[in-house]
Each structure stands twice: as structure tokens, then as C-alpha cells.
Amino acid sequence: MSAKSDPGRSLALLWGSHTRPGRSGLTVRAIVDAAIELADTEGLDAATMRRVADKIGSGTMSLYTHVPGKTELNDLMVDTVIGELYTGVDDPAGHGGWREGLRYVAERNWDVSLRHPWLLDATGGRPTLGPNAVLKYEAELRVLDGIGLTDLQMDSVLTLVLTHVEGVARSHAGLARAQRDSGLTEQEWWRATAPVLERVMTGHDFPVAGRVGEASSQVYQASADPVHAFAFGLDVILDGVQRLID
Amino acid sequence: MSAKSDPGRSLALLWGSHTRPGRSGLTVRAIVDAAIELADTEGLDAATMRRVADKIGSGTMSLYTHVPGKTELNDLMVDTVIGELYTGVDDPAGHGGWREGLRYVAERNWDVSLRHPWLLDATGGRPTLGPNAVLKYEAELRVLDGIGLTDLQMDSVLTLVLTHVEGVARSHAGLARAQRDSGLTEQEWWRATAPVLERVMTGHDFPVAGRVGEASSQVYQASADPVHAFAFGLDVILDGVQRLID
DNA sequence: AGCGTGTACCGTACGGTGTACGCCAACGGA
DNA sequence: TCCGTTGGCGTACACCGTACGGTACACGCT
């Protein structure tokens, strides 16, 4: 019987208080905070066990006394930053109607994705279901409660909005990372790419793509504009939800 | 001057014919195909240079004669499977109105994401802009041409639909990967998780989340249902686009 | 035919990853 | 005081991408 991917172990760790220090002051909290700080400034890849240990001045393997493995550390990181979403700010359900509420939910999620871009890399697969994740689910669902949707529709609408935010945030994070890695801003990269692309495309015929791509890149000065995509898509989705409610 | 992330080099490779074999029959085509097959069956992580080389019976470093590096190999893999999208099937623009056309586009993208789940892991950052990517862009934009949208709106609507498909496909792929890695089906995992979650949540109060979560998980027998999210979200988005056109 | 050279091919090595394993020291209870 | 338990950690292993340098083949020129 392998202890691999035992849901219980991970859940117990997530819902535990994990504040008891070891005899050299090592804490789960400190480990998670160090990992988050590394991921914030240098990306999720930088949050390796060795570098986390170095950052808090302990040996690498000491971390395994407090955290079963890398996977569980990631889960803890995720639930921790999810906790930032609605603590110390307004309750989403108190933002006027469902439309303003949903927009607020989208904006809060967008903000946290900007502060912690690695969140998107760490969340694939089954959901984490830590205390803050459940709290988030509760706060966001309340926006849609009592406006004439079934329970299933409430869940579906929320999923739709969150999927959209996650998608455009991922796009944004991808471009930011590309910019950091390559040293080229979006404008510079596009100015370098466009001519090559044009030269290589001669001979083929892409009438609509040429026209629309030209127009878009003129406005964006890039290949895409996640900020615009966020706002545009959110408006369209909210209009669609409006029709669903009617 | 570093050759790192030179857009021109990658583009030239993408748009080249890359069919000329070396003296032991090694081809770019063969390398890319082997990598795709590995990624299809065992995930993107399995498509390492060593394993690709083993698969085609060459030394690891021989690959670097034909492909500058792992990054460019990924780009080639991506553009190759994008080529599967609309070859040998109907033109999206010939599928009745824009609504049916967009739905067709969404379904084709969904299908290819099911066949090649690693595609989502390989596409972050700046777009690839290989020949098949441009071809795809052209085919999909034609669906929205001449229905009263501006060029920018056409691009935005297409981006919205593709972002949605990518999001739910990523969710689907994540669940499938989790299922494969853990050996637990979604039902089994949920049956194992739900009781623990319930026990750990006693003492806290999540009225709406409890009710809605209960209803959803009853229907899905899981924590989420990407197939349902795909259909539901697409309908809502199309309704929103309808309002935009009016 | 003989030779010179460019290059396809590949073996080795380096610095990185997550973590299994085993040793040591400090602490708590009897 | 002694001893079992447990926190801390050093070493080692199997992987990764790829820089580097060596070998041997194919081809152009005399």
C-alpha cells in the first residue's frame, strides 16, 4: 500500500493549525511563506526544496519533517494565497446586484493572479479543498444566491466566470514570463517578429487573418492583450448570464 | 549576443520544409512525430530528449543537429498537431451561421485537446505563429467575417471562445492526468475525499457552499465536470455574442 | 584516384531536480 | 540516570537539458 496521493493526509495537513515549531524553530508556516516568496519573485520553478531550505537557513531534508513532500507544499502554498482573496476586503455579496458582484469576484481573482502568477501553474488536477478554498467558494456563491438560478446553475455560472479569469490571467502571466525570460518587451518582440512573419508568409494567402491580425496588432502593439480580453470577455459573459436569468 | 530566444531562428525552422534526411535517415519530421507520440501516451514530461532519441534509435545529442533545442522541438510539436484541426474536415465558415460556425470551432479545438492533452502545457507564453497556427487563425476568423463586427471585435470574440475551450480542456486534462497518476477514478477519489472533508469541516459553517456543493457533486459524482462546463459556458458565451451583434 | 574538409553523429560530463535512507543529537518520561 | 522517540540533516540515486569535444562518413576538387 503506497502513501502516494492519499487525500486524507493532504487534507489533514491543510486544515491543521500547523503552527507548532520544531526544536530549531522550523514551522510549516515559515516553510510555506518562504516558498511563496520565492515563487512570487522568481516563478514556481524557483521554489525548489533546496532553495526554500536555504532561504530559511535549514537543511533541505529538514523540510520533510514538517511537510510530506513537494506536492503537499504546493497545496499549502495555494490555499494560503487563496486566503488573501477576501480577507480584509468587502464581501462580494454586498456589492449591489449579482452583476456587480460577479464583476467584483472576477476582479479579485484577476488581482490575485497578478500578484501570484505561479498560482495558475500550481492548480491543475484535482482541486485543493483547503479551508480558504472552501471559504472562497462560499463567498463567491453567495453572489448568485436567491436570484432565480438553480443550485447547479449557480455552480456552472461561477465556474464559467472563474474559468475565463483563469484563462486570461494565464495568458497575461505567460506573456510576462516570456518578457522576463527573453528580456524583450512585448512591443520589441512584436517589432522583431512581424517582419520575419511577413516575409515567411509571402506566397501564401491569408486574407482575413492578414486584415484582422494587422488591425489587432496595430492596437495592441503585440500579439495579444490579456487586459482587454479580460474586460471584453467578462462583459459578453455577463450579458449571456443575464439572458439565462431572464 | 546570445542566440537565446531569437524569433527568427524558430520561425525559419517552423516554416521550413524540414524533410531532408541526414546520413542515417534522421529527420526533423521523425523527431517531432516521436516526441508527439510519447507526449500523447505518457504526457509532455515523458517527451525528453533521451527518450525521443531512444524511440527513433539515435543518440541523444544527435537530435541537436536537426533541432536547436527543446523549446524549438516543442514549438514544432505544437504547430504539427494544430495542423490536424481543419485538414480533411469541413471548413468552419461553411457551417451555417456564425453560431453554428463558432460552435464547430469550439468543438474542433476541444477534440484536439482531448487527443493531445499536453498541447495545453506546451502553449504558454508568446504564440508559436507557425504555418498551421496562421492557417487556423484564418479559418476560424472567416466564421465571424461579414456579420457586422469590427475587426477588433472579431479577434476578441474568437479569443473569448478559444480561451473558454482552453480552460475547460485544461480542467479535463488535469482530471484525467490525476486519475492516471493516482489510479483512482473521479468517483473513487470523491468517495474517499467527501467524508474526510465533511469531518474536517464540522465546526465551520458554509451554508451556501454546502448546499450547492452537495447538489453539484451529487450530479457530477466528482468535484467538477468539464464536459458540462464546456457546453454550458459555450451556450452562455454565444448568447452574449448574440447581444453584441444586435 | 586521392585528398581535404565540412558536418552528422554521439559519449561524457556538469549543474540542476525530488526524495529514500541512515546517522546523530536533543528531548521527555520512567 | 538511562533510553526510546523524534527533529534535523548529509549523502546518494535516478532523472533532466545541453555544452563540449571527438570520430567517422560523404562529398568536391585536383
Short mmCIF file of C-alpha atoms in Angstrom, two decimals, chain A residues 58-230:
data_model
loop_
_atom_site.label_atom_id
_atom_site.label_comp_id
_atom_site.label_asym_id
_atom_site.label_seq_id
_atom_site.Cartn_x
_atom_site.Cartn_y
_atom_site.Cartn_z
CA SER A 58 17.81 24.85 7.36
CA GLY A 59 18.96 21.68 5.67
CA THR A 60 17.00 20.53 2.67
CA MET A 61 15.78 17.31 4.19
CA SER A 62 14.58 19.02 7.35
CA LEU A 63 11.62 20.30 5.39
CA TYR A 64 10.34 16.76 5.07
CA THR A 65 9.83 16.63 8.82
CA HIS A 66 7.07 19.21 8.52
CA VAL A 67 5.80 18.63 5.00
CA PRO A 68 5.29 15.18 3.44
CA GLY A 69 6.54 16.27 0.02
CA LYS A 70 6.62 18.83 -2.72
CA THR A 71 3.02 18.16 -3.73
CA GLU A 72 1.65 18.94 -0.28
CA LEU A 73 3.82 22.05 -0.06
CA ASN A 74 2.27 23.26 -3.30
CA ASP A 75 -1.20 22.61 -1.90
CA LEU A 76 -0.35 24.63 1.18
CA MET A 77 1.01 27.49 -0.92
CA VAL A 78 -2.16 27.54 -2.99
CA ASP A 79 -4.55 27.56 -0.08
CA THR A 80 -2.50 30.27 1.63
CA VAL A 81 -2.70 32.77 -1.22
CA ILE A 82 -6.35 31.91 -1.80
CA GLY A 83 -6.77 33.16 1.75
CA GLU A 84 -5.73 36.61 0.56
CA LEU A 85 -8.72 36.88 -1.73
CA TYR A 86 -11.47 38.09 0.55
CA THR A 87 -9.78 38.82 3.87
CA GLY A 88 -9.79 42.47 4.82
CA VAL A 89 -11.87 43.49 1.83
CA ASP A 90 -15.55 43.78 1.09
CA ASP A 91 -17.81 40.77 0.93
CA PRO A 92 -18.58 40.08 -2.74
CA ALA A 93 -22.25 39.57 -1.92
CA GLY A 94 -22.54 43.13 -0.64
CA HIS A 95 -21.66 44.74 -3.95
CA GLY A 96 -25.10 45.62 -5.27
CA GLY A 97 -26.64 43.21 -7.74
CA TRP A 98 -25.30 39.91 -8.99
CA ARG A 99 -23.68 41.66 -11.95
CA GLU A 100 -21.55 43.96 -9.86
CA GLY A 101 -20.88 41.08 -7.51
CA LEU A 102 -19.66 38.78 -10.26
CA ARG A 103 -17.52 41.56 -11.68
CA TYR A 104 -16.01 42.07 -8.25
CA VAL A 105 -15.32 38.34 -7.95
CA ALA A 106 -13.63 38.37 -11.35
CA GLU A 107 -11.51 41.38 -10.44
CA ARG A 108 -10.39 39.94 -7.12
CA ASN A 109 -9.37 36.70 -8.79
CA TRP A 110 -7.60 38.64 -11.52
CA ASP A 111 -5.72 40.67 -8.93
CA VAL A 112 -4.51 37.67 -7.01
CA SER A 113 -3.36 36.06 -10.24
CA LEU A 114 -1.28 39.13 -10.96
CA ARG A 115 0.28 39.09 -7.50
CA HIS A 116 0.97 35.34 -7.63
CA PRO A 117 1.26 34.27 -11.27
CA TRP A 118 2.55 30.85 -10.24
CA LEU A 119 -0.88 30.08 -8.80
CA LEU A 120 -2.03 29.05 -12.27
CA ASP A 121 0.84 26.59 -12.64
CA ALA A 122 0.15 25.04 -9.27
CA THR A 123 -3.57 24.39 -9.54
CA GLY A 124 -4.00 21.80 -12.28
CA GLY A 125 -5.58 18.47 -11.45
CA ARG A 126 -7.99 17.87 -8.62
CA PRO A 127 -8.90 20.87 -6.50
CA THR A 128 -7.15 21.53 -3.23
CA LEU A 129 -10.18 21.89 -0.92
CA GLY A 130 -8.30 23.60 1.88
CA PRO A 131 -10.14 25.86 4.34
CA ASN A 132 -9.55 29.01 2.33
CA ALA A 133 -10.69 27.37 -0.90
CA VAL A 134 -13.98 26.43 0.72
CA LEU A 135 -14.31 29.93 2.19
CA LYS A 136 -13.76 31.38 -1.28
CA TYR A 137 -16.36 29.07 -2.80
CA GLU A 138 -18.86 30.13 -0.15
CA ALA A 139 -18.21 33.87 -0.57
CA GLU A 140 -18.45 33.70 -4.34
CA LEU A 141 -21.55 31.54 -4.46
CA ARG A 142 -23.42 33.94 -2.19
CA VAL A 143 -23.32 36.49 -5.01
CA LEU A 144 -25.54 34.21 -7.07
CA ASP A 145 -27.84 33.03 -4.29
CA GLY A 146 -31.51 33.91 -4.47
CA ILE A 147 -31.64 35.40 -7.95
CA GLY A 148 -33.61 32.61 -9.54
CA LEU A 149 -30.89 30.17 -10.54
CA THR A 150 -30.86 26.51 -9.58
CA ASP A 151 -28.02 25.25 -7.43
CA LEU A 152 -26.43 23.62 -10.45
CA GLN A 153 -26.72 26.80 -12.48
CA MET A 154 -25.10 28.78 -9.69
CA ASP A 155 -22.14 26.44 -9.72
CA SER A 156 -21.95 26.49 -13.52
CA VAL A 157 -22.05 30.27 -13.81
CA LEU A 158 -19.36 30.70 -11.19
CA THR A 159 -17.20 28.07 -12.90
CA LEU A 160 -17.64 29.87 -16.21
CA VAL A 161 -16.51 33.23 -14.82
CA LEU A 162 -13.58 31.73 -12.95
CA THR A 163 -12.51 29.73 -15.99
CA HIS A 164 -12.49 32.90 -18.05
CA VAL A 165 -10.45 34.81 -15.48
CA GLU A 166 -8.03 31.94 -15.16
CA GLY A 167 -7.62 31.77 -18.91
CA VAL A 168 -6.84 35.44 -19.48
CA ALA A 169 -4.69 35.55 -16.34
CA ARG A 170 -2.71 32.60 -17.66
CA SER A 171 -2.25 34.41 -20.93
CA HIS A 172 -1.08 37.51 -19.06
CA ALA A 173 1.31 35.52 -16.88
CA GLY A 174 2.68 33.73 -19.91
CA LEU A 175 3.47 36.98 -21.67
CA ALA A 176 5.02 38.47 -18.53
CA ARG A 177 7.20 35.40 -18.07
CA ALA A 178 8.22 35.47 -21.72
CA GLN A 179 9.15 39.10 -21.34
CA ARG A 180 11.25 38.38 -18.26
CA ASP A 181 12.97 35.36 -19.78
CA SER A 182 13.72 36.92 -23.15
CA GLY A 183 14.46 40.44 -21.98
CA LEU A 184 12.28 41.72 -24.79
CA THR A 185 9.14 43.73 -24.09
CA GLU A 186 6.02 42.76 -25.97
CA GLN A 187 6.47 45.70 -28.32
CA GLU A 188 10.09 44.85 -29.05
CA TRP A 189 9.29 41.19 -29.61
CA TRP A 190 6.46 42.02 -31.97
CA ARG A 191 8.58 44.52 -33.89
CA ALA A 192 11.20 41.80 -34.31
CA THR A 193 8.72 39.08 -35.23
CA ALA A 194 6.31 40.87 -37.55
CA PRO A 195 8.73 41.44 -40.45
CA VAL A 196 10.03 37.88 -40.35
CA LEU A 197 6.50 36.59 -40.25
CA GLU A 198 5.51 38.78 -43.17
CA ARG A 199 8.46 37.64 -45.26
CA VAL A 200 7.84 33.98 -44.50
CA MET A 201 4.13 34.31 -45.26
CA THR A 202 4.65 35.67 -48.76
CA GLY A 203 3.38 33.20 -51.29
CA HIS A 204 0.56 32.02 -49.08
CA ASP A 205 -2.75 33.84 -48.90
CA PHE A 206 -4.47 34.68 -45.63
CA PRO A 207 -6.92 37.47 -46.49
CA VAL A 208 -8.98 37.66 -43.29
CA ALA A 209 -6.16 36.75 -40.91
CA GLY A 210 -3.96 39.35 -42.55
CA ARG A 211 -6.56 42.08 -42.23
CA VAL A 212 -7.68 41.29 -38.68
CA GLY A 213 -4.24 40.46 -37.40
CA GLU A 214 -2.97 43.72 -38.80
CA ALA A 215 -5.74 45.68 -37.09
CA SER A 216 -5.30 43.92 -33.76
CA SER A 217 -1.55 44.14 -33.60
CA GLN A 218 -1.77 47.82 -34.55
CA VAL A 219 -3.90 48.47 -31.47
CA TYR A 220 -2.19 46.07 -29.07
CA GLN A 221 1.38 46.57 -30.31
CA ALA A 222 1.61 42.88 -29.51
CA SER A 223 0.17 39.51 -30.45
CA ALA A 224 -2.49 39.66 -27.74
CA ASP A 225 -3.81 41.90 -24.97
CA PRO A 226 -4.98 39.92 -21.93
CA VAL A 227 -6.24 43.02 -20.13
CA HIS A 228 -8.57 43.80 -23.00
CA ALA A 229 -9.56 40.15 -23.29
CA PHE A 230 -10.43 40.09 -19.60
#
